[in-house]
Amino acid sequence: MWFLISHLVTVCFIFCLAEDGKGYGPVFEEQPIYTIYPEESTDGQVSMNCRARAIPFPTYKWKLNDWDIDLTKDRYSIVGGRLLINNPEKSKDAGKYVCIASNIFGTVRSAEATLSFGYLDTFPPEERYEVKVREGIGAVLLCQPPYHYPDDLSYRWLLNEFPVFITLDKRRFVSQTNGNLYIANVEASDRGNYSCFVSSPSITKSVFSKFIPLIPQVVDRSKVYPADIKVKFKDTYALLGQNVTLECFALGNPVPEIRWNKPLEPMPATAEISMSGAVLKILNIQFEDEGVYECEAENYKGKDKHQATVYVQAYPEWVEHINDTERDIGSDLDWPCVATGKPTPAIRWLKNGVSFRRGELRIQSLTVEDAGMYQCIAENKHGIIYANAELKVVASPPNFELNPMKKKFLAAKGGRVIIECKPKAAPKAKFSWSKGTELLVNGSRISIWDDGSLEIVNITKLDQGSYTCFAENNRGKANSTGTLEITEATKITLAPTNVDVTVGENATMQCIASYDTTLDLTFIWSLNGYMIDFEKEHDHYERRVMIKNNGEMLIKNVQLQHAGRYTCTAQTIVDNSSASADLVVRGPPGPPGGLRIEDIKDTSVTLTWSRGTDNHSPISKYTIQSKTFLSEEWKDAKTDPPNIEGNMETAKVIDLIPWMEYEFRITAMNTLGTGEPSMPSQRIRTEGAAPNVAPSDVGGGGGSNRELTITWMPLSREYHFGKNFGYIVAFKPFGEKEWRRVTVTNPDIGRYVHKDDSLPPSTKFQVKVKAFNNKGDGPFSLVAIIYSAQDAPSEKPRNVNVKILSSSEISVSWEHVFEQSVEGYQIRYWTVHDKEAAAQRVLVSNQDYSTKLENLKPSTRYHVDVSAYNSAGYGPPSAAVDIITRKAPPSQRPRIISTVRSGSRYIITWDHVTPMSNESAVQGYKVLYRPDGQHEGTLYSTGTHSIELPVPRDGEYIVEVRAHSEGGDGEVAQIKISEHGVKLCLFISLCLSVSPIFVYLGYRLP
């Protein structure tokens, strides 16, 4: 009995709150999210957020792996709805959490949120084995990351020490899938110690492995070998909208070129290629991006391919979800809840947090017990989404308080009126109407709708009067009354007429109407059903209002887009009347359509298209334009026939560049002008052909001993004419018959060095270069005359003399080396504590026999030598000269003790500077007198401790005083003087005003 009474009281309370609209069930504002707690964290606490709004306020409880959490334990606390876990432990706290919020209206469950414990172990302490690889052979250094969670690691490699990371380029690649370092072919410069550096952004921790020694083994001539793909992407499942990264890298010598494509389909527009081609990233992937992707690696020795499939699936997403709903008691509920996803999501329902049913939700003959909080859940293997809504079931007698009938209705003669009757009632009310005391029934002119509205058509003056709506259900009845008044009908009396104009002209559309003068009349114009905004489109549309019933419109500077059907609508608050007319605009043709490319050859293609609109003036001719991928500029193309008549729909484009990517577009013309171009064609590549242009600027010479250096200007991409492009270099000693030929396969290189230990220096050679591709060879360049490298100088510079200038400067001089090949001299200097290999170097021309070395250390012994050099290298150095730089200049600033003005002069006095034991003795003082803001001035030297300077007449002057010694000039003391007084400069940029007669009392400048 008590249970029944409490249930009735609760139902009554809910029903009352629902009636006044003040109460509602829980609505989540914040739900728990996937959380990773670092196992090594010192926080000692993790929180799972949950917050819902509701009236009355909700209560909360939490579940872990479908078990209720005992919130009375000290390890847990709850603040609002947020769950705090103290000293979390993986064995006890890892799992799926759900927050449950409840009040008297119902219960809702939050989305599930997983709490995981993240970790990144250290690498094993064992030393890594050294890796020996012959130069020119590829290498793979294994990272073998330690145990970790989660998997979102990033990888870099250290070289020799932290934090020196290797620079990735076309030859070196670090896979972000397994962390391995791949080197396409090893060079001598790769020698060093390598360590895999692993970072986990989720737990902000990084570790690195023991160093792996990489030892390139020198060979006489590195072997070339074809591309061999070692980094292969696997079949990949991606979610719609994600960014997908595919990796592909190949070993090979020379370094392979990597290309990506999607066989038989265009690459996605959002595809980005980076890391010198090794990484393909597809941004915001869509279903149409699904398919097979191919990576191709190629060098001139061979190619390798790899294919894998990218599958695009989708997280559940709502197409139609439930919303808060209020329904009458006894009515039926059909609640649509539709989600899309891949695989297709399954739909299930919760009511007040408890499993309810699956699939569609239909409830017949609603009762109060059906009210509550409902959750529609869509789920597939990628995730789960929730839609929450409250169902309120209401019951009440008809009531017009919130929505009474209007007191007055207006309707036009001959027109139609609908008088609404919408009381609040549950269950739905039944309706009847009366006019005055006459009960109305459905007839030819009068209809009572199911929703209670009254419709009257073909209205006459006799319909004017008082109307009452009666509403009744099983809980009571009510009525509401309003008055209908009849007005004169609105009619168009002068309708707009059809107009025919040319682009740029003006057009007038007339429109005059009659109407009930007790009402306001408005004219609305529309074009093809879209209303014209006269404010936004004032440049072309203007109202020409002269009298109230005239809605004439002026269309200024008519353009093609203004053509169409114009409708004038004369409107009052009661009725409206419309009339229409057509505006025909003659102008340049529209863009051609359906542009297709056929019969692609090396220097020509055939285009076909369909005619665009002629805009009421016949098309007279077409122009074809082309654009290559090397330029963004559209240029007129040469065609066959040269003039494309207006009745043609095909033409050949000639004089194209072989093996070039092109786009085309077509423009039509008539007597009124040139139209807009067509959409660009798809990009195509012309067939290849043998090169027909020879490299220019062939020359060379110089280089190292026993070398012949040949150079040329590489041909730009547009002259490659085909794939596998390269150069054939031919050379021979001057006067000989046989040419020696070598192949250079890198199209971007314009240099070849021939090494021959038997090659005499400065030998005269004839050289020429030509281009080749897979279609054949091009013409040779003109023959150029060059010389092999000269020998490095063999003579040492003599009589090297070093003069000490200060503590940081010395002057070095020597006698000229009498060899014609000398291009300059190298001066090396290093301290007695440094190795000779660490010497600093200065280069001067062969016209110089001396130079000054600066920024040396004070009181330091240096070795200095000189050697001659040319393009072949450096000659033997002279005997090293040992010198010791002078002591450093005094570090103490002069202390200015007084500044006294005497007539037109200032007398400035300072204390003697006493040097420290490791500093040079003071030989005197230098005083620089310069205008403030300038660096140049008058320099005075004095052996005393004072100086007289003229009083400035044109602004402020800076006085700088410093001690002078054989080690150089010491630190500066400054004052600022002017006609108005003296400023003492405590620092170089901070000067304080003092008396014109200034005597120092005790302050020492820093």
Coordinates of C-alpha atoms in Angstrom, one line a residue, residues 34-497:
Y34 CA 39.4 8.7 -22.9
T35 CA 42.2 9.3 -20.4
I36 CA 45.8 8.1 -20.2
Y37 CA 47.5 8.2 -16.7
P38 CA 51.3 8.0 -16.8
E39 CA 52.4 5.2 -14.6
E40 CA 55.4 7.3 -13.4
S41 CA 53.2 10.3 -12.7
T42 CA 53.7 12.0 -9.3
D43 CA 50.3 13.7 -9.3
G44 CA 48.8 10.9 -7.3
Q45 CA 45.3 11.6 -8.6
V46 CA 43.2 11.2 -11.8
S47 CA 39.8 12.7 -12.5
M48 CA 36.9 11.6 -14.7
N49 CA 34.7 14.6 -15.5
C50 CA 30.9 14.5 -15.5
R51 CA 28.4 17.3 -15.3
A52 CA 24.6 17.4 -16.1
R53 CA 22.0 20.2 -15.8
A54 CA 18.6 19.3 -14.5
I55 CA 15.7 20.6 -12.3
P56 CA 15.7 19.3 -9.6
F57 CA 19.5 18.9 -9.4
P58 CA 20.7 15.4 -10.4
T59 CA 22.5 12.8 -8.3
Y60 CA 25.5 10.9 -9.6
K61 CA 26.9 7.5 -9.4
W62 CA 29.8 5.8 -11.4
K63 CA 30.4 2.3 -12.8
L64 CA 33.7 0.7 -13.6
N65 CA 33.4 -2.3 -16.1
D66 CA 29.7 -2.4 -15.3
W67 CA 30.2 -2.6 -11.6
D68 CA 29.1 0.1 -9.2
I69 CA 32.0 2.1 -7.7
D70 CA 31.8 2.2 -3.9
L71 CA 32.2 6.0 -3.4
T72 CA 32.5 5.5 0.4
K73 CA 36.0 4.2 0.0
D74 CA 38.8 6.7 0.8
R75 CA 40.3 6.1 -2.7
Y76 CA 37.4 7.7 -4.3
S77 CA 35.7 11.1 -3.9
I78 CA 33.1 12.9 -6.0
V79 CA 32.8 16.6 -6.5
G80 CA 29.6 17.6 -8.3
G81 CA 29.6 14.8 -10.8
R82 CA 33.4 14.6 -11.2
L83 CA 35.1 11.4 -10.0
L84 CA 38.5 11.7 -8.3
I85 CA 40.7 8.6 -7.9
N86 CA 43.5 8.9 -5.4
N87 CA 46.7 7.0 -5.9
P88 CA 45.4 5.2 -9.0
E89 CA 46.6 1.6 -9.6
K90 CA 46.5 -0.2 -12.9
S91 CA 45.3 -3.4 -11.5
K92 CA 42.4 -1.8 -9.7
D93 CA 41.5 1.3 -11.8
A94 CA 42.1 0.5 -15.5
G95 CA 38.9 0.0 -17.5
K96 CA 35.7 1.5 -18.8
Y97 CA 33.9 4.2 -16.8
V98 CA 30.3 5.3 -17.0
C99 CA 28.7 8.3 -15.2
I100 CA 25.0 8.0 -14.4
A101 CA 22.9 11.1 -13.6
S102 CA 19.4 10.9 -12.1
N103 CA 16.5 13.0 -10.9
I104 CA 12.8 12.4 -10.5
F105 CA 12.3 12.8 -14.3
G106 CA 14.6 9.9 -15.1
T107 CA 18.2 8.7 -15.5
V108 CA 20.8 9.0 -18.3
R109 CA 24.1 7.2 -18.8
S110 CA 27.2 8.9 -20.2
A111 CA 29.3 7.6 -23.0
E112 CA 31.9 5.0 -21.9
A113 CA 35.4 6.4 -21.2
T114 CA 38.5 4.2 -20.9
L115 CA 41.1 4.9 -18.2
S116 CA 44.5 3.5 -19.4
F117 CA 47.9 3.6 -17.8
G118 CA 50.7 4.8 -20.1
Y119 CA 54.3 3.8 -19.9
L120 CA 57.5 3.9 -21.9
D121 CA 60.2 1.5 -20.7
T122 CA 63.9 2.3 -21.1
F123 CA 66.0 0.6 -23.7
P124 CA 68.0 -2.5 -22.7
P125 CA 71.4 -1.7 -21.2
E126 CA 73.3 -4.1 -23.5
E127 CA 75.7 -2.5 -26.0
R128 CA 74.5 -2.5 -29.6
Y129 CA 76.7 -4.3 -32.2
E130 CA 78.6 -2.2 -34.7
V131 CA 77.4 -2.1 -38.3
K132 CA 79.9 -2.3 -41.1
V133 CA 78.7 -1.5 -44.6
R134 CA 80.6 -1.0 -47.9
E135 CA 80.2 2.5 -49.3
G136 CA 77.4 2.7 -51.9
I137 CA 75.4 -0.1 -50.3
G138 CA 72.2 0.6 -48.4
A139 CA 71.9 0.2 -44.6
V140 CA 69.1 -0.3 -42.1
L141 CA 69.7 0.5 -38.4
L142 CA 67.0 -1.1 -36.2
C143 CA 65.4 0.9 -33.5
Q144 CA 63.6 -2.0 -31.6
P145 CA 61.6 0.4 -29.3
P146 CA 61.1 -0.8 -25.7
Y147 CA 57.7 -1.9 -24.3
H148 CA 55.2 1.0 -24.3
Y149 CA 51.6 2.1 -24.2
P150 CA 50.0 3.7 -26.1
D151 CA 51.5 3.2 -29.6
D152 CA 51.6 6.9 -30.7
L153 CA 55.4 7.1 -30.6
S154 CA 57.6 9.4 -32.6
Y155 CA 61.1 8.6 -33.7
R156 CA 64.3 10.5 -34.3
W157 CA 68.0 9.4 -34.4
L158 CA 70.9 11.0 -32.5
L159 CA 74.4 11.2 -34.1
N160 CA 77.3 10.9 -31.7
E161 CA 75.8 12.9 -28.9
F162 CA 72.7 14.5 -27.5
P163 CA 71.0 16.7 -28.7
V164 CA 72.5 16.3 -32.2
F165 CA 69.8 14.8 -34.4
I166 CA 70.5 13.6 -38.0
T167 CA 69.1 15.6 -40.8
L168 CA 66.7 13.6 -43.0
D169 CA 67.1 14.0 -46.7
K170 CA 66.5 12.1 -50.0
R171 CA 69.1 9.5 -48.9
R172 CA 68.1 9.0 -45.2
F173 CA 64.7 8.2 -43.8
V174 CA 63.3 7.4 -40.3
S175 CA 60.1 5.3 -40.4
Q176 CA 57.5 6.5 -37.9
T177 CA 56.0 3.0 -38.1
N178 CA 58.9 1.0 -36.6
G179 CA 61.5 3.7 -35.8
N180 CA 64.2 2.2 -38.1
L181 CA 66.8 4.4 -39.8
Y182 CA 67.1 3.7 -43.6
I183 CA 70.1 4.9 -45.6
A184 CA 69.7 4.4 -49.4
N185 CA 73.4 4.2 -49.9
V186 CA 76.2 4.7 -47.3
E187 CA 78.8 7.4 -47.8
A188 CA 82.0 8.0 -45.9
S189 CA 80.4 11.0 -44.2
D190 CA 77.9 8.6 -42.5
R191 CA 80.5 7.3 -40.1
G192 CA 79.5 7.8 -36.5
N193 CA 77.5 6.5 -33.5
Y194 CA 73.7 6.4 -33.9
S195 CA 71.0 6.2 -31.2
C196 CA 67.3 5.7 -31.6
F197 CA 65.4 8.5 -29.8
V198 CA 61.8 7.6 -28.9
S199 CA 59.2 10.0 -27.6
S200 CA 55.7 9.3 -26.2
P201 CA 53.6 12.5 -26.5
S202 CA 50.8 11.0 -24.5
I203 CA 53.0 10.7 -21.3
T204 CA 55.6 13.4 -22.3
K205 CA 58.5 11.0 -21.9
S206 CA 61.5 10.2 -24.1
V207 CA 64.2 7.6 -24.0
F208 CA 67.1 6.7 -26.3
S209 CA 69.0 3.5 -27.1
K210 CA 72.7 2.6 -26.7
F211 CA 74.7 4.0 -29.6
I212 CA 75.2 1.9 -32.7
P213 CA 78.6 2.4 -34.4
L214 CA 78.2 2.7 -38.2
I215 CA 81.4 2.0 -40.1
P216 CA 81.5 2.7 -43.8
Q217 CA 84.1 0.5 -45.6
V218 CA 86.0 2.2 -48.3
V219 CA 85.9 0.7 -51.8
D220 CA 87.8 1.9 -55.0
R221 CA 84.5 2.4 -56.9
S222 CA 81.1 2.2 -55.3
K223 CA 78.8 -0.3 -56.9
V224 CA 75.5 0.8 -58.4
Y225 CA 72.4 -1.3 -57.9
P226 CA 68.7 -0.9 -58.7
A227 CA 66.0 0.5 -56.4
D228 CA 64.9 -1.9 -53.6
I229 CA 61.9 -0.9 -51.5
K230 CA 62.4 -1.7 -47.8
V231 CA 59.8 0.5 -46.2
K232 CA 56.4 -0.9 -47.4
F233 CA 53.1 0.4 -46.2
K234 CA 50.5 -2.2 -45.4
D235 CA 46.7 -2.5 -46.1
T236 CA 45.4 0.4 -44.0
Y237 CA 42.0 1.0 -42.4
A238 CA 41.2 4.7 -41.9
L239 CA 38.2 6.5 -40.5
L240 CA 36.4 9.1 -42.5
G241 CA 37.9 12.6 -41.9
Q242 CA 41.2 11.3 -40.5
N243 CA 44.7 12.1 -41.9
V244 CA 46.3 9.0 -43.3
T245 CA 50.1 8.6 -43.6
L246 CA 51.7 6.0 -45.9
E247 CA 55.5 5.4 -45.9
C248 CA 57.7 4.1 -48.8
F249 CA 61.5 4.2 -49.0
A250 CA 64.0 2.3 -51.1
L251 CA 67.7 1.5 -51.0
G252 CA 69.7 1.9 -54.1
N253 CA 72.7 3.6 -55.7
P254 CA 72.2 6.2 -57.1
V255 CA 69.4 7.3 -54.7
P256 CA 66.1 6.2 -56.1
E257 CA 63.4 8.7 -57.0
I258 CA 60.0 7.8 -55.3
R259 CA 56.7 8.4 -57.0
W260 CA 53.2 7.8 -55.8
N261 CA 50.0 7.1 -57.8
K262 CA 46.6 5.6 -57.5
P263 CA 46.3 3.2 -60.4
L264 CA 43.4 3.9 -62.8
E265 CA 42.2 6.8 -60.5
P266 CA 43.4 10.4 -59.8
M267 CA 45.2 11.0 -56.6
P268 CA 43.1 12.7 -53.9
A269 CA 43.1 16.5 -54.0
T270 CA 44.2 16.6 -50.4
A271 CA 47.2 14.3 -50.9
E272 CA 50.6 15.8 -49.8
I273 CA 54.0 14.3 -50.5
S274 CA 56.9 15.1 -48.2
M275 CA 60.2 13.8 -46.9
S276 CA 61.7 13.8 -50.5
G277 CA 58.8 11.6 -51.6
A278 CA 59.0 8.9 -48.9
V279 CA 55.8 10.0 -47.2
L280 CA 52.3 10.3 -48.7
K281 CA 49.8 12.0 -46.4
I282 CA 46.1 12.1 -47.3
L283 CA 44.3 14.8 -45.3
N284 CA 40.7 14.6 -44.3
I285 CA 40.2 11.3 -46.1
Q286 CA 36.9 10.6 -47.8
F287 CA 35.1 7.5 -49.0
E288 CA 36.1 8.2 -52.6
D289 CA 39.8 8.2 -51.6
E290 CA 39.5 4.4 -50.8
G291 CA 41.4 2.2 -53.2
V292 CA 44.8 0.8 -54.2
Y293 CA 47.8 3.1 -53.8
E294 CA 51.2 2.4 -55.4
C295 CA 54.7 3.5 -54.6
E296 CA 57.3 3.3 -57.3
A297 CA 61.1 3.7 -56.7
E298 CA 63.4 4.1 -59.6
N299 CA 67.0 4.9 -60.5
Y300 CA 68.7 4.3 -63.8
K301 CA 69.7 0.8 -62.8
G302 CA 66.1 -0.4 -62.3
K303 CA 62.8 0.1 -60.5
D304 CA 60.7 -1.5 -57.7
K305 CA 57.0 -1.2 -57.0
H306 CA 54.7 -1.8 -54.0
Q307 CA 50.9 -1.7 -53.7
A308 CA 48.5 -1.9 -50.8
T309 CA 44.9 -0.9 -50.2
V310 CA 43.5 1.9 -48.1
Y311 CA 40.0 1.1 -46.8
V312 CA 37.9 4.0 -45.6
Q313 CA 35.3 3.3 -42.9
A314 CA 33.4 5.7 -40.6
Y315 CA 32.6 6.3 -37.0
P316 CA 28.8 6.4 -36.3
E317 CA 27.2 9.8 -37.1
W318 CA 23.7 10.9 -36.6
V319 CA 21.4 11.4 -39.7
E320 CA 18.4 12.0 -37.5
H321 CA 18.4 11.8 -33.7
I322 CA 15.9 12.2 -30.9
N323 CA 15.0 15.5 -29.2
D324 CA 13.1 16.4 -26.1
T325 CA 9.5 15.7 -26.9
E326 CA 6.1 16.4 -25.2
R327 CA 3.2 14.2 -26.2
D328 CA -0.5 14.0 -25.2
I329 CA -1.6 11.2 -23.0
G330 CA -3.1 8.4 -25.1
S331 CA -1.4 9.5 -28.3
D332 CA 1.1 7.4 -30.3
L333 CA 4.9 8.0 -30.4
D334 CA 7.1 7.1 -33.4
W335 CA 10.6 8.3 -32.4
P336 CA 13.0 8.3 -35.4
C337 CA 16.7 7.6 -34.6
V338 CA 18.9 7.1 -37.7
A339 CA 22.7 6.9 -37.9
T340 CA 25.2 6.3 -40.7
G341 CA 28.6 4.7 -40.5
K342 CA 30.7 2.0 -42.0
P343 CA 30.0 -0.7 -41.0
T344 CA 26.3 0.3 -40.5
P345 CA 25.7 1.0 -36.8
A346 CA 23.3 -1.0 -34.7
I347 CA 20.6 1.0 -32.9
R348 CA 19.6 0.3 -29.3
W349 CA 17.7 2.2 -26.6
L350 CA 17.9 2.9 -22.9
K351 CA 15.1 4.2 -20.7
N352 CA 16.2 5.8 -17.5
G353 CA 19.7 4.2 -17.9
V354 CA 18.3 0.7 -18.4
S355 CA 18.3 -1.3 -21.6
F356 CA 14.9 -0.9 -23.3
R357 CA 14.7 -2.2 -26.8
R358 CA 16.5 -2.4 -30.2
G359 CA 15.8 -0.8 -33.6
E360 CA 12.9 1.6 -34.1
L361 CA 11.0 2.9 -31.1
R362 CA 7.2 3.0 -31.3
I363 CA 4.9 3.4 -28.3
Q364 CA 1.1 3.3 -28.7
S365 CA -1.4 4.9 -26.3
L366 CA 1.1 6.8 -24.2
T367 CA 0.6 6.8 -20.4
V368 CA 2.3 8.8 -17.7
E369 CA 4.5 5.8 -16.9
D370 CA 6.0 6.1 -20.4
A371 CA 7.5 9.5 -19.5
G372 CA 11.3 9.5 -18.7
M373 CA 14.8 9.9 -20.0
Y374 CA 15.5 8.0 -23.3
Q375 CA 18.8 7.4 -24.9
C376 CA 19.3 6.2 -28.5
I377 CA 22.6 4.5 -29.0
A378 CA 24.3 3.9 -32.4
E379 CA 27.3 1.6 -32.3
N380 CA 29.7 -0.1 -34.7
K381 CA 33.2 -1.5 -34.2
H382 CA 34.8 2.0 -34.4
G383 CA 32.8 3.6 -31.7
I384 CA 29.5 4.5 -30.1
I385 CA 27.4 7.7 -30.0
Y386 CA 24.5 8.7 -27.7
A387 CA 21.5 10.9 -28.3
N388 CA 19.6 11.8 -25.2
A389 CA 16.0 13.2 -24.9
E390 CA 13.2 13.5 -22.4
L391 CA 9.7 12.3 -23.1
K392 CA 7.0 14.2 -21.3
V393 CA 3.4 12.8 -21.3
V394 CA 0.9 15.6 -20.6
A395 CA -2.9 15.6 -19.9
S396 CA -5.0 18.9 -19.6
P397 CA -8.4 20.4 -20.6
P398 CA -8.5 22.9 -23.5
N399 CA -7.0 26.2 -22.5
F400 CA -6.6 29.4 -24.6
E401 CA -4.5 31.4 -22.1
L402 CA -1.2 30.8 -23.8
N403 CA -2.5 31.0 -27.4
P404 CA -5.8 32.9 -27.6
M405 CA -7.5 33.7 -30.9
K406 CA -6.7 37.1 -32.5
K407 CA -9.3 39.7 -31.8
K408 CA -9.4 40.9 -35.4
F409 CA -8.7 39.2 -38.8
L410 CA -8.5 40.8 -42.2
A411 CA -9.4 39.2 -45.5
A412 CA -9.7 40.5 -49.1
K413 CA -12.8 40.2 -51.3
G414 CA -12.7 37.1 -53.5
G415 CA -9.7 35.8 -51.4
R416 CA -9.2 33.2 -48.8
V417 CA -8.6 33.3 -45.0
I418 CA -7.6 30.7 -42.4
I419 CA -8.5 31.5 -38.8
E420 CA -6.4 29.4 -36.4
C421 CA -7.7 27.8 -33.2
K422 CA -4.8 26.3 -31.2
P423 CA -5.6 25.8 -27.5
K424 CA -3.4 23.7 -25.3
A425 CA -5.2 20.4 -24.7
A426 CA -4.3 16.8 -23.9
P427 CA -5.6 14.5 -25.2
K428 CA -6.3 16.4 -28.5
A429 CA -9.5 18.4 -28.5
K430 CA -12.4 18.2 -30.9
F431 CA -13.4 21.5 -32.5
S432 CA -16.6 23.3 -33.7
W433 CA -17.2 26.9 -34.9
S434 CA -20.0 29.5 -35.0
K435 CA -20.5 32.8 -36.7
G436 CA -22.5 34.9 -34.2
T437 CA -25.2 32.4 -33.1
E438 CA -25.0 30.3 -36.3
L439 CA -23.2 27.0 -36.0
L440 CA -20.8 26.4 -39.0
V441 CA -20.5 23.1 -40.9
N442 CA -18.2 22.0 -43.7
G443 CA -19.3 23.2 -47.1
S444 CA -18.1 24.4 -50.5
R445 CA -16.7 27.6 -49.1
I446 CA -16.2 26.7 -45.4
S447 CA -13.9 24.0 -44.0
I448 CA -13.0 23.1 -40.4
W449 CA -9.5 21.4 -40.3
D450 CA -8.4 18.6 -38.0
D451 CA -6.1 21.0 -36.1
G452 CA -9.1 23.3 -35.4
S453 CA -8.4 26.0 -38.0
L454 CA -11.4 27.5 -40.0
E455 CA -10.9 28.1 -43.7
I456 CA -13.2 30.4 -45.8
V457 CA -12.7 30.8 -49.6
N458 CA -14.3 33.2 -52.2
I459 CA -14.8 35.7 -49.5
T460 CA -17.7 38.2 -49.8
K461 CA -18.8 41.2 -47.6
L462 CA -21.4 38.9 -46.0
D463 CA -18.6 36.8 -44.4
Q464 CA -17.7 39.8 -42.1
G465 CA -18.6 39.2 -38.5
S466 CA -17.7 37.5 -35.2
Y467 CA -16.4 33.9 -35.1
T468 CA -16.1 31.6 -32.1
C469 CA -14.0 28.4 -31.8
F470 CA -15.2 25.7 -29.3
A471 CA -12.7 23.0 -28.1
E472 CA -13.5 20.0 -26.0
N473 CA -11.8 16.8 -24.7
N474 CA -12.4 14.3 -21.9
R475 CA -11.0 16.7 -19.3
G476 CA -13.0 19.8 -20.1
K477 CA -14.0 22.5 -22.7
A478 CA -13.2 26.1 -23.7
N479 CA -13.8 28.7 -26.4
S480 CA -12.3 31.8 -27.9
T481 CA -13.8 34.6 -30.2
G482 CA -12.4 37.0 -32.9
T483 CA -13.8 39.3 -35.6
L484 CA -13.3 39.0 -39.4
E485 CA -13.2 42.3 -41.4
I486 CA -13.3 42.4 -45.3
T487 CA -11.0 44.7 -47.5
E488 CA -10.8 45.5 -51.2
A489 CA -8.6 43.0 -53.2
T490 CA -5.2 44.0 -54.6
K491 CA -4.9 43.8 -58.4
I492 CA -2.1 44.5 -61.0
T493 CA -3.5 47.1 -63.3
L494 CA -0.3 47.7 -65.5
A495 CA 1.8 44.6 -65.8
P496 CA 5.5 44.4 -66.8
T497 CA 6.2 43.5 -70.5

